Amino acid sequence: LLLVGWTKAELGGSEYHAHLGLHGGTVPTPDLAKAPGLFAKLHASMKLKQVVACHDLSEGGLAVALAEMCMAGGLGADVDLAVIDHAAFPASYDVDATLLFSESCSRFLVEIDPGKKYNFQTKMMGIPCIPIGRVSGGTRVKVKGVDGRQVIDVSIAEAHAAFHGGFQG
């Protein structure tokens, strides 16, 4: 699993802020100089069949994209947030939460066949393309925070129930 694109502390108007009842923050802004090149390179890699699966990191950020990909494929994943290169976050921001829920534009979670990773990363040269984890083949979605502690450990069935169920409070 690779994270493609630039991660910034852009949580303004995000699902994360809405869930917590927070207002303010930086709203995601597309970089119109960089985005077309990223899209062209990603599309070229898809045409070469280097990409197994791909999900945008818009509504809900990395956390939601990861859960949705795992639910769709029926396979778990192991992810490590500590490896994600990112812009400096304000001191008051929770780094794990920001990495999980940032809705920065032009970011993708991409699954690559391990034998094609080098070719994919070469094709994406000049664009952040960070190996952040792997498909586990199990039934759990696990994410380690920047300090190495487990911040998410949920079964695909639990994620599916939460995704398709209503608020029970």
PDB file of N, CA and C in Angstrom, residues 21-88:
ATOM      1  N   GLY A  21     -17.640  18.194  15.875  1.00  0.00           N
ATOM      2  CA  GLY A  21     -18.311  19.472  16.099  1.00  0.00           C
ATOM      3  C   GLY A  21     -17.351  20.646  16.106  1.00  0.00           C
ATOM      4  N   LEU A  22     -16.228  20.510  15.397  1.00  0.00           N
ATOM      5  CA  LEU A  22     -15.221  21.579  15.348  1.00  0.00           C
ATOM      6  C   LEU A  22     -15.441  22.460  14.134  1.00  0.00           C
ATOM      7  N   HIS A  23     -15.032  23.717  14.266  1.00  0.00           N
ATOM      8  CA  HIS A  23     -15.138  24.670  13.167  1.00  0.00           C
ATOM      9  C   HIS A  23     -13.776  25.297  12.941  1.00  0.00           C
ATOM     10  N   GLY A  24     -13.552  25.793  11.738  1.00  0.00           N
ATOM     11  CA  GLY A  24     -12.285  26.442  11.437  1.00  0.00           C
ATOM     12  C   GLY A  24     -11.291  25.468  10.861  1.00  0.00           C
ATOM     13  N   GLY A  25     -10.048  25.891  10.827  1.00  0.00           N
ATOM     14  CA  GLY A  25      -8.994  25.075  10.238  1.00  0.00           C
ATOM     15  C   GLY A  25      -8.797  25.428   8.783  1.00  0.00           C
ATOM     16  N   THR A  26      -7.809  24.818   8.193  1.00  0.00           N
ATOM     17  CA  THR A  26      -7.477  25.074   6.795  1.00  0.00           C
ATOM     18  C   THR A  26      -8.280  24.150   5.899  1.00  0.00           C
ATOM     19  N   VAL A  27      -8.978  24.744   4.952  1.00  0.00           N
ATOM     20  CA  VAL A  27      -9.774  23.975   3.996  1.00  0.00           C
ATOM     21  C   VAL A  27      -8.837  23.469   2.891  1.00  0.00           C
ATOM     22  N   PRO A  28      -8.994  22.213   2.459  1.00  0.00           N
ATOM     23  CA  PRO A  28      -8.142  21.696   1.394  1.00  0.00           C
ATOM     24  C   PRO A  28      -8.226  22.549   0.131  1.00  0.00           C
ATOM     25  N   THR A  29      -7.063  22.823  -0.426  1.00  0.00           N
ATOM     26  CA  THR A  29      -6.987  23.616  -1.651  1.00  0.00           C
ATOM     27  C   THR A  29      -6.184  22.841  -2.685  1.00  0.00           C
ATOM     28  N   PRO A  30      -6.745  22.635  -3.869  1.00  0.00           N
ATOM     29  CA  PRO A  30      -5.982  21.902  -4.888  1.00  0.00           C
ATOM     30  C   PRO A  30      -4.786  22.718  -5.375  1.00  0.00           C
ATOM     31  N   ASP A  31      -3.698  22.035  -5.646  1.00  0.00           N
ATOM     32  CA  ASP A  31      -2.521  22.674  -6.221  1.00  0.00           C
ATOM     33  C   ASP A  31      -2.626  22.460  -7.728  1.00  0.00           C
ATOM     34  N   LEU A  32      -3.098  23.478  -8.421  1.00  0.00           N
ATOM     35  CA  LEU A  32      -3.368  23.340  -9.849  1.00  0.00           C
ATOM     36  C   LEU A  32      -2.109  23.227 -10.693  1.00  0.00           C
ATOM     37  N   ALA A  33      -0.950  23.504 -10.103  1.00  0.00           N
ATOM     38  CA  ALA A  33       0.306  23.322 -10.829  1.00  0.00           C
ATOM     39  C   ALA A  33       0.788  21.874 -10.738  1.00  0.00           C
ATOM     40  N   LYS A  34       0.544  21.210  -9.606  1.00  0.00           N
ATOM     41  CA  LYS A  34       1.050  19.851  -9.384  1.00  0.00           C
ATOM     42  C   LYS A  34       0.041  18.755  -9.731  1.00  0.00           C
ATOM     43  N   ALA A  35      -1.232  19.009  -9.523  1.00  0.00           N
ATOM     44  CA  ALA A  35      -2.249  17.962  -9.674  1.00  0.00           C
ATOM     45  C   ALA A  35      -2.279  17.326 -11.062  1.00  0.00           C
ATOM     46  N   PRO A  36      -2.249  18.092 -12.158  1.00  0.00           N
ATOM     47  CA  PRO A  36      -2.329  17.440 -13.473  1.00  0.00           C
ATOM     48  C   PRO A  36      -1.197  16.431 -13.725  1.00  0.00           C
ATOM     49  N   GLY A  37       0.006  16.749 -13.275  1.00  0.00           N
ATOM     50  CA  GLY A  37       1.123  15.815 -13.443  1.00  0.00           C
ATOM     51  C   GLY A  37       0.921  14.545 -12.633  1.00  0.00           C
ATOM     52  N   LEU A  38       0.423  14.696 -11.417  1.00  0.00           N
ATOM     53  CA  LEU A  38       0.141  13.530 -10.582  1.00  0.00           C
ATOM     54  C   LEU A  38      -0.909  12.647 -11.253  1.00  0.00           C
ATOM     55  N   PHE A  39      -2.002  13.267 -11.713  1.00  0.00           N
ATOM     56  CA  PHE A  39      -3.073  12.493 -12.345  1.00  0.00           C
ATOM     57  C   PHE A  39      -2.564  11.779 -13.596  1.00  0.00           C
ATOM     58  N   ALA A  40      -1.751  12.450 -14.392  1.00  0.00           N
ATOM     59  CA  ALA A  40      -1.231  11.846 -15.624  1.00  0.00           C
ATOM     60  C   ALA A  40      -0.349  10.646 -15.310  1.00  0.00           C
ATOM     61  N   LYS A  41       0.528  10.775 -14.319  1.00  0.00           N
ATOM     62  CA  LYS A  41       1.419   9.674 -13.956  1.00  0.00           C
ATOM     63  C   LYS A  41       0.635   8.506 -13.369  1.00  0.00           C
ATOM     64  N   LEU A  42      -0.339   8.791 -12.518  1.00  0.00           N
ATOM     65  CA  LEU A  42      -1.144   7.724 -11.920  1.00  0.00           C
ATOM     66  C   LEU A  42      -1.950   7.005 -13.004  1.00  0.00           C
ATOM     67  N   HIS A  43      -2.530   7.766 -13.917  1.00  0.00           N
ATOM     68  CA  HIS A  43      -3.306   7.156 -14.997  1.00  0.00           C
ATOM     69  C   HIS A  43      -2.412   6.295 -15.892  1.00  0.00           C
ATOM     70  N   ALA A  44      -1.213   6.779 -16.191  1.00  0.00           N
ATOM     71  CA  ALA A  44      -0.284   5.987 -17.005  1.00  0.00           C
ATOM     72  C   ALA A  44       0.066   4.672 -16.315  1.00  0.00           C
ATOM     73  N   SER A  45       0.258   4.711 -15.006  1.00  0.00           N
ATOM     74  CA  SER A  45       0.550   3.488 -14.245  1.00  0.00           C
ATOM     75  C   SER A  45      -0.623   2.526 -14.276  1.00  0.00           C
ATOM     76  N   MET A  46      -1.828   3.072 -14.229  1.00  0.00           N
ATOM     77  CA  MET A  46      -3.018   2.220 -14.314  1.00  0.00           C
ATOM     78  C   MET A  46      -3.113   1.552 -15.682  1.00  0.00           C
ATOM     79  N   LYS A  47      -2.820   2.308 -16.729  1.00  0.00           N
ATOM     80  CA  LYS A  47      -2.854   1.740 -18.086  1.00  0.00           C
ATOM     81  C   LYS A  47      -1.823   0.634 -18.254  1.00  0.00           C
ATOM     82  N   LEU A  48      -0.695   0.731 -17.523  1.00  0.00           N
ATOM     83  CA  LEU A  48       0.331  -0.301 -17.569  1.00  0.00           C
ATOM     84  C   LEU A  48       0.021  -1.476 -16.635  1.00  0.00           C
ATOM     85  N   LYS A  49      -1.142  -1.412 -15.977  1.00  0.00           N
ATOM     86  CA  LYS A  49      -1.616  -2.451 -15.053  1.00  0.00           C
ATOM     87  C   LYS A  49      -0.690  -2.632 -13.852  1.00  0.00           C
ATOM     88  N   GLN A  50      -0.066  -1.514 -13.401  1.00  0.00           N
ATOM     89  CA  GLN A  50       0.768  -1.548 -12.206  1.00  0.00           C
ATOM     90  C   GLN A  50      -0.081  -1.407 -10.939  1.00  0.00           C
ATOM     91  N   VAL A  51      -1.298  -0.904 -11.069  1.00  0.00           N
ATOM     92  CA  VAL A  51      -2.159  -0.609  -9.928  1.00  0.00           C
ATOM     93  C   VAL A  51      -3.203  -1.702  -9.764  1.00  0.00           C
ATOM     94  N   VAL A  52      -3.250  -2.291  -8.560  1.00  0.00           N
ATOM     95  CA  VAL A  52      -4.262  -3.301  -8.246  1.00  0.00           C
ATOM     96  C   VAL A  52      -5.553  -2.617  -7.831  1.00  0.00           C
ATOM     97  N   ALA A  53      -5.432  -1.585  -6.978  1.00  0.00           N
ATOM     98  CA  ALA A  53      -6.589  -0.840  -6.494  1.00  0.00           C
ATOM     99  C   ALA A  53      -6.139   0.576  -6.144  1.00  0.00           C
ATOM    100  N   CYS A  54      -7.097   1.510  -6.210  1.00  0.00           N
ATOM    101  CA  CYS A  54      -6.773   2.900  -5.925  1.00  0.00           C
ATOM    102  C   CYS A  54      -8.008   3.589  -5.358  1.00  0.00           C
ATOM    103  N   HIS A  55      -7.795   4.419  -4.329  1.00  0.00           N
ATOM    104  CA  HIS A  55      -8.902   5.152  -3.713  1.00  0.00           C
ATOM    105  C   HIS A  55      -8.423   6.556  -3.394  1.00  0.00           C
ATOM    106  N   ASP A  56      -9.256   7.549  -3.749  1.00  0.00           N
ATOM    107  CA  ASP A  56      -8.911   8.926  -3.408  1.00  0.00           C
ATOM    108  C   ASP A  56      -9.028   9.141  -1.903  1.00  0.00           C
ATOM    109  N   LEU A  57      -8.269  10.108  -1.392  1.00  0.00           N
ATOM    110  CA  LEU A  57      -8.298  10.419   0.043  1.00  0.00           C
ATOM    111  C   LEU A  57      -9.021  11.740   0.260  1.00  0.00           C
ATOM    112  N   SER A  58     -10.243  11.816  -0.178  1.00  0.00           N
ATOM    113  CA  SER A  58     -11.007  13.043  -0.015  1.00  0.00           C
ATOM    114  C   SER A  58     -11.864  12.930   1.239  1.00  0.00           C
ATOM    115  N   GLU A  59     -13.108  12.612   1.100  1.00  0.00           N
ATOM    116  CA  GLU A  59     -14.043  12.587   2.225  1.00  0.00           C
ATOM    117  C   GLU A  59     -13.632  11.542   3.265  1.00  0.00           C
ATOM    118  N   GLY A  60     -13.097  12.015   4.394  1.00  0.00           N
ATOM    119  CA  GLY A  60     -12.682  11.128   5.468  1.00  0.00           C
ATOM    120  C   GLY A  60     -11.201  10.802   5.475  1.00  0.00           C
ATOM    121  N   GLY A  61     -10.472  11.170   4.421  1.00  0.00           N
ATOM    122  CA  GLY A  61      -9.029  10.985   4.392  1.00  0.00           C
ATOM    123  C   GLY A  61      -8.591   9.539   4.301  1.00  0.00           C
ATOM    124  N   LEU A  62      -7.362   9.297   4.771  1.00  0.00           N
ATOM    125  CA  LEU A  62      -6.738   7.980   4.714  1.00  0.00           C
ATOM    126  C   LEU A  62      -7.540   6.942   5.487  1.00  0.00           C
ATOM    127  N   ALA A  63      -8.050   7.295   6.655  1.00  0.00           N
ATOM    128  CA  ALA A  63      -8.765   6.316   7.484  1.00  0.00           C
ATOM    129  C   ALA A  63      -9.972   5.735   6.751  1.00  0.00           C
ATOM    130  N   VAL A  64     -10.755   6.591   6.126  1.00  0.00           N
ATOM    131  CA  VAL A  64     -11.958   6.128   5.432  1.00  0.00           C
ATOM    132  C   VAL A  64     -11.589   5.372   4.159  1.00  0.00           C
ATOM    133  N   ALA A  65     -10.620   5.884   3.403  1.00  0.00           N
ATOM    134  CA  ALA A  65     -10.207   5.187   2.180  1.00  0.00           C
ATOM    135  C   ALA A  65      -9.682   3.785   2.496  1.00  0.00           C
ATOM    136  N   LEU A  66      -8.882   3.668   3.542  1.00  0.00           N
ATOM    137  CA  LEU A  66      -8.345   2.366   3.942  1.00  0.00           C
ATOM    138  C   LEU A  66      -9.474   1.421   4.330  1.00  0.00           C
ATOM    139  N   ALA A  67     -10.406   1.902   5.146  1.00  0.00           N
ATOM    140  CA  ALA A  67     -11.530   1.053   5.557  1.00  0.00           C
ATOM    141  C   ALA A  67     -12.362   0.625   4.351  1.00  0.00           C
ATOM    142  N   GLU A  68     -12.641   1.560   3.451  1.00  0.00           N
ATOM    143  CA  GLU A  68     -13.460   1.228   2.286  1.00  0.00           C
ATOM    144  C   GLU A  68     -12.758   0.232   1.368  1.00  0.00           C
ATOM    145  N   MET A  69     -11.449   0.390   1.175  1.00  0.00           N
ATOM    146  CA  MET A  69     -10.728  -0.567   0.338  1.00  0.00           C
ATOM    147  C   MET A  69     -10.719  -1.954   0.971  1.00  0.00           C
ATOM    148  N   CYS A  70     -10.516  -2.009   2.278  1.00  0.00           N
ATOM    149  CA  CYS A  70     -10.501  -3.309   2.965  1.00  0.00           C
ATOM    150  C   CYS A  70     -11.875  -3.970   2.922  1.00  0.00           C
ATOM    151  N   MET A  71     -12.929  -3.174   3.113  1.00  0.00           N
ATOM    152  CA  MET A  71     -14.280  -3.734   3.040  1.00  0.00           C
ATOM    153  C   MET A  71     -14.580  -4.239   1.632  1.00  0.00           C
ATOM    154  N   ALA A  72     -14.187  -3.482   0.612  1.00  0.00           N
ATOM    155  CA  ALA A  72     -14.471  -3.863  -0.775  1.00  0.00           C
ATOM    156  C   ALA A  72     -13.723  -5.134  -1.165  1.00  0.00           C
ATOM    157  N   GLY A  73     -12.488  -5.259  -0.722  1.00  0.00           N
ATOM    158  CA  GLY A  73     -11.683  -6.423  -1.085  1.00  0.00           C
ATOM    159  C   GLY A  73     -11.810  -7.592  -0.141  1.00  0.00           C
ATOM    160  N   GLY A  74     -12.380  -7.338   1.052  1.00  0.00           N
ATOM    161  CA  GLY A  74     -12.512  -8.407   2.035  1.00  0.00           C
ATOM    162  C   GLY A  74     -11.195  -8.835   2.643  1.00  0.00           C
ATOM    163  N   LEU A  75     -10.190  -7.966   2.557  1.00  0.00           N
ATOM    164  CA  LEU A  75      -8.869  -8.267   3.106  1.00  0.00           C
ATOM    165  C   LEU A  75      -8.453  -7.181   4.082  1.00  0.00           C
ATOM    166  N   GLY A  76      -7.711  -7.563   5.105  1.00  0.00           N
ATOM    167  CA  GLY A  76      -7.212  -6.615   6.088  1.00  0.00           C
ATOM    168  C   GLY A  76      -5.967  -5.908   5.595  1.00  0.00           C
ATOM    169  N   ALA A  77      -5.463  -5.017   6.448  1.00  0.00           N
ATOM    170  CA  ALA A  77      -4.248  -4.272   6.102  1.00  0.00           C
ATOM    171  C   ALA A  77      -3.515  -3.878   7.369  1.00  0.00           C
ATOM    172  N   ASP A  78      -2.207  -3.695   7.218  1.00  0.00           N
ATOM    173  CA  ASP A  78      -1.351  -3.175   8.278  1.00  0.00           C
ATOM    174  C   ASP A  78      -0.702  -1.909   7.741  1.00  0.00           C
ATOM    175  N   VAL A  79      -0.888  -0.800   8.458  1.00  0.00           N
ATOM    176  CA  VAL A  79      -0.378   0.503   8.015  1.00  0.00           C
ATOM    177  C   VAL A  79       0.409   1.143   9.143  1.00  0.00           C
ATOM    178  N   ASP A  80       1.449   1.897   8.791  1.00  0.00           N
ATOM    179  CA  ASP A  80       2.295   2.595   9.761  1.00  0.00           C
ATOM    180  C   ASP A  80       2.337   4.080   9.413  1.00  0.00           C
ATOM    181  N   LEU A  81       1.749   4.914  10.265  1.00  0.00           N
ATOM    182  CA  LEU A  81       1.705   6.353  10.017  1.00  0.00           C
ATOM    183  C   LEU A  81       3.075   7.016  10.154  1.00  0.00           C
ATOM    184  N   ALA A  82       3.996   6.397  10.876  1.00  0.00           N
ATOM    185  CA  ALA A  82       5.308   7.003  11.139  1.00  0.00           C
ATOM    186  C   ALA A  82       6.110   7.229   9.862  1.00  0.00           C
ATOM    187  N   VAL A  83       5.820   6.504   8.813  1.00  0.00           N
ATOM    188  CA  VAL A  83       6.598   6.624   7.585  1.00  0.00           C
ATOM    189  C   VAL A  83       6.094   7.719   6.653  1.00  0.00           C
ATOM    190  N   ILE A  84       4.965   8.325   6.978  1.00  0.00           N
ATOM    191  CA  ILE A  84       4.364   9.322   6.089  1.00  0.00           C
ATOM    192  C   ILE A  84       5.093  10.653   6.202  1.00  0.00           C
ATOM    193  N   ASP A  85       5.619  11.095   5.077  1.00  0.00           N
ATOM    194  CA  ASP A  85       6.243  12.409   4.984  1.00  0.00           C
ATOM    195  C   ASP A  85       5.114  13.424   4.833  1.00  0.00           C
ATOM    196  N   HIS A  86       5.193  14.507   5.586  1.00  0.00           N
ATOM    197  CA  HIS A  86       4.103  15.481   5.543  1.00  0.00           C
ATOM    198  C   HIS A  86       4.619  16.875   5.864  1.00  0.00           C
ATOM    199  N   ALA A  87       3.817  17.853   5.500  1.00  0.00           N
ATOM    200  CA  ALA A  87       4.123  19.240   5.847  1.00  0.00           C
ATOM    201  C   ALA A  87       4.067  19.377   7.368  1.00  0.00           C
ATOM    202  N   ALA A  88       4.713  20.400   7.902  1.00  0.00           N
ATOM    203  CA  ALA A  88       4.674  20.639   9.352  1.00  0.00           C
ATOM    204  C   ALA A  88       3.232  20.920   9.777  1.00  0.00           C
TER     205      ALA A  88
END
